[in-house]
Short mmCIF file of C-alpha atoms in Angstrom, two decimals:
data_model
loop_
_atom_site.label_atom_id
_atom_site.label_comp_id
_atom_site.label_asym_id
_atom_site.label_seq_id
_atom_site.Cartn_x
_atom_site.Cartn_y
_atom_site.Cartn_z
CA MET A 135 -162.87 48.38 40.70
CA THR A 136 -162.81 44.62 41.13
CA THR A 137 -161.47 43.09 44.30
CA GLN A 138 -160.16 39.57 44.28
CA ASN A 139 -160.60 37.04 47.05
CA ALA A 140 -157.77 35.47 49.04
CA ILE A 141 -157.08 32.04 50.50
CA ASN A 142 -158.33 31.42 54.04
CA TRP A 143 -155.19 30.43 55.99
CA PRO A 144 -155.18 28.63 59.36
CA ASP A 145 -152.45 30.10 61.59
CA THR A 146 -150.38 26.89 61.47
CA TYR A 147 -149.90 27.26 57.70
CA LEU A 148 -149.69 31.05 57.36
CA PRO A 149 -147.59 31.84 54.25
CA GLY A 150 -144.00 32.66 55.11
CA THR A 151 -144.04 30.79 58.43
CA GLY A 152 -143.33 27.29 57.05
CA ASP A 153 -140.36 25.75 55.29
CA ASN A 154 -141.70 26.18 51.75
CA PHE A 155 -144.46 28.29 50.21
CA VAL A 156 -145.55 28.57 46.59
CA SER A 157 -148.26 30.56 44.87
CA ASN A 158 -149.54 30.08 41.33
CA GLU A 159 -152.39 31.84 39.56
CA VAL A 160 -154.04 31.98 36.16
CA ILE A 161 -156.74 34.29 34.83
CA VAL A 162 -158.28 33.26 31.52
CA GLN A 163 -161.33 33.98 29.39
CA GLY A 164 -163.93 31.56 28.14
CA VAL A 165 -163.97 29.16 31.09
CA THR A 166 -166.22 29.39 34.14
CA ALA A 167 -165.52 28.63 37.78
CA ALA A 168 -168.04 25.78 37.52
CA ASP A 169 -166.10 24.29 34.58
CA VAL A 170 -162.86 24.39 36.56
CA TRP A 171 -164.46 23.16 39.78
CA ARG A 172 -165.69 19.99 38.08
CA TYR A 173 -162.15 18.91 37.14
CA LEU A 174 -160.53 20.15 40.34
CA THR A 175 -162.85 18.24 42.68
CA ASP A 176 -163.17 15.00 40.68
CA THR A 177 -159.94 13.18 41.47
CA SER A 178 -160.67 10.56 38.79
CA THR A 179 -159.76 13.26 36.22
CA TRP A 180 -156.51 14.45 37.82
CA GLU A 181 -154.17 12.01 36.09
CA SER A 182 -155.67 12.91 32.69
CA TYR A 183 -154.37 16.48 32.91
CA TYR A 184 -151.62 16.41 35.58
CA ASP A 185 -148.74 13.95 35.42
CA ASN A 186 -147.38 14.61 38.92
CA VAL A 187 -150.13 12.80 40.82
CA ALA A 188 -150.68 9.07 41.27
CA ASP A 189 -152.11 6.38 43.51
CA ILE A 190 -155.24 8.33 44.53
CA SER A 191 -157.33 6.36 47.01
CA PHE A 192 -160.03 6.82 49.62
CA PRO A 193 -159.14 4.56 52.58
CA ALA A 194 -162.33 5.37 54.52
CA GLY A 195 -164.58 5.26 51.44
CA GLY A 196 -166.07 8.05 49.38
CA GLY A 197 -164.56 9.66 46.34
CA PRO A 198 -163.62 10.13 43.65
CA GLU A 199 -165.26 13.54 44.13
CA LEU A 200 -163.76 15.56 46.96
CA ALA A 201 -166.09 16.79 49.70
CA ASP A 202 -165.83 18.53 53.04
CA ASP A 203 -164.06 16.46 55.71
CA LEU A 204 -163.13 13.68 53.24
CA ALA A 205 -159.93 11.69 53.79
CA PHE A 206 -157.92 10.58 50.76
CA ARG A 207 -154.38 9.57 49.80
CA PHE A 208 -152.24 10.43 46.82
CA GLY A 209 -148.64 10.41 45.67
CA THR A 210 -146.90 13.48 44.30
CA PHE A 211 -143.38 14.91 43.90
CA GLY A 212 -141.87 11.48 44.52
CA PHE A 213 -143.22 11.22 48.08
CA PRO A 214 -144.92 8.03 49.21
CA PRO A 215 -148.70 8.51 49.19
CA LEU A 216 -149.62 11.33 51.55
CA ASP A 217 -152.56 11.14 53.94
CA ALA A 218 -154.81 14.03 52.97
CA HIS A 219 -157.93 15.52 54.54
CA VAL A 220 -160.26 18.12 53.00
CA VAL A 221 -160.55 20.99 55.49
CA GLU A 222 -162.41 23.56 53.35
CA PHE A 223 -164.91 22.87 50.59
CA GLN A 224 -167.19 25.52 49.12
CA ALA A 225 -168.43 25.15 45.55
CA PRO A 226 -168.44 28.35 43.49
CA ALA A 227 -171.76 30.16 43.15
CA GLU A 228 -172.94 33.56 41.93
CA GLY A 229 -170.67 36.09 43.66
CA VAL A 230 -169.07 33.37 45.82
CA PRO A 231 -165.65 31.86 45.02
CA GLY A 232 -165.02 28.15 45.12
CA ARG A 233 -162.71 27.22 47.97
CA LEU A 234 -160.93 23.91 48.39
CA SER A 235 -158.16 23.17 50.89
CA TRP A 236 -156.64 19.97 52.15
CA THR A 237 -153.92 19.05 54.57
CA ALA A 238 -151.50 16.33 53.53
CA LYS A 239 -149.13 14.62 55.92
CA GLN A 240 -146.26 12.19 55.84
CA GLU A 241 -145.35 10.68 59.20
CA GLY A 242 -141.91 9.53 60.22
CA GLY A 243 -138.79 10.83 61.88
CA PRO A 244 -137.66 14.45 61.66
CA GLU A 245 -136.12 13.94 58.20
CA GLU A 246 -139.27 12.41 56.70
CA ARG A 247 -142.09 14.29 58.44
CA LEU A 248 -144.07 16.58 56.14
CA ASP A 249 -147.17 18.69 56.88
CA VAL A 250 -148.84 20.60 54.04
CA LEU A 251 -151.87 22.77 53.41
CA HIS A 252 -152.77 23.01 49.70
CA ALA A 253 -155.46 25.60 49.00
CA TRP A 254 -157.41 26.51 45.87
CA LEU A 255 -159.60 29.50 45.07
CA VAL A 256 -161.72 29.50 41.89
CA GLU A 257 -163.74 32.60 41.03
CA ASP A 258 -165.58 34.08 38.10
CA LEU A 259 -164.44 37.58 37.16
CA PRO A 260 -166.15 40.21 34.99
CA GLY A 261 -165.59 39.90 31.24
CA ASP A 262 -166.17 36.14 30.96
CA ARG A 263 -162.98 35.42 32.92
CA VAL A 264 -162.06 32.95 35.63
CA ARG A 265 -159.30 33.21 38.20
CA VAL A 266 -157.71 30.11 39.69
CA LEU A 267 -155.29 30.62 42.55
CA THR A 268 -153.47 27.77 44.24
CA GLN A 269 -151.10 28.20 47.16
CA GLU A 270 -149.33 25.72 49.39
CA THR A 271 -147.46 25.97 52.66
CA GLN A 272 -145.22 23.06 53.62
CA ILE A 273 -143.60 22.30 56.96
CA GLY A 274 -140.78 19.79 57.47
CA ALA A 275 -137.31 18.81 56.30
CA PRO A 276 -138.49 17.48 52.90
CA ALA A 277 -140.19 20.84 52.31
CA ALA A 278 -137.08 22.78 53.27
CA ALA A 279 -135.06 20.67 50.79
CA LEU A 280 -137.60 21.31 48.01
CA ALA A 281 -137.46 25.05 48.69
CA THR A 282 -133.75 25.17 47.82
CA GLU A 283 -134.03 23.38 44.45
CA ARG A 284 -133.73 25.40 41.24
CA PRO A 285 -135.81 25.45 39.24
CA ASN A 286 -138.38 25.24 42.02
CA PRO A 287 -140.23 21.91 41.55
CA MET A 288 -143.26 23.01 43.59
CA LEU A 289 -143.72 26.22 41.64
CA ASN A 290 -143.32 24.45 38.31
CA GLY A 291 -145.41 21.45 39.36
CA HIS A 292 -148.31 23.57 40.51
CA GLN A 293 -148.15 25.64 37.33
CA ALA A 294 -148.39 22.41 35.33
CA TRP A 295 -151.43 21.46 37.44
CA LEU A 296 -153.07 24.84 36.76
CA ASP A 297 -152.31 24.70 33.04
CA GLY A 298 -153.69 21.17 32.75
CA LEU A 299 -156.76 22.08 34.80
CA ILE A 300 -157.55 24.98 32.46
CA ARG A 301 -157.01 22.76 29.37
CA ALA A 302 -159.38 20.15 30.83
CA ALA A 303 -162.01 22.71 31.83
CA SER A 304 -161.93 24.31 28.39
CA GLY A 305 -162.29 20.95 26.62
CA MET A 306 -158.78 21.06 25.15
CA LEU A 307 -157.33 17.83 26.59
CA GLY A 308 -155.44 16.01 23.89
CA ALA A 309 -155.52 19.10 21.68
#
């Protein structure tokens, strides 16, 4: 029997307690966690495989590779650039899943305020397979509005990110 790992959730962002939650996952053969990790943590590659991200910057320096405790900014889903902060960073290793989580915030009044935790888990599975799980909890009025849209833009957007990430990691960009 194979057990699969789960996202580490801080209490503030526990799934089901915010205004919007989405979960997307892929399991594929022929790609390793290390292959995926390279494209996930190097923000200079994001726009090559995911069209819903823009204006990535590192106001305090660093980047383009993400690292523990790194601050960065990016635009997505039509929001002005969000202030993000890496809160969990563990590269995948033998028997250890890769873990990446960041908070992203938009300040403002009650109608604009947004607080997000976006988490990733990347793990090798038996049979030359890799599992990539991404989940996000969002808190705030913009999140509540997104949660009511059909089709769900967060669910579809994150699936596009996963699909592009796997294409990039398997060397199939532009194919």
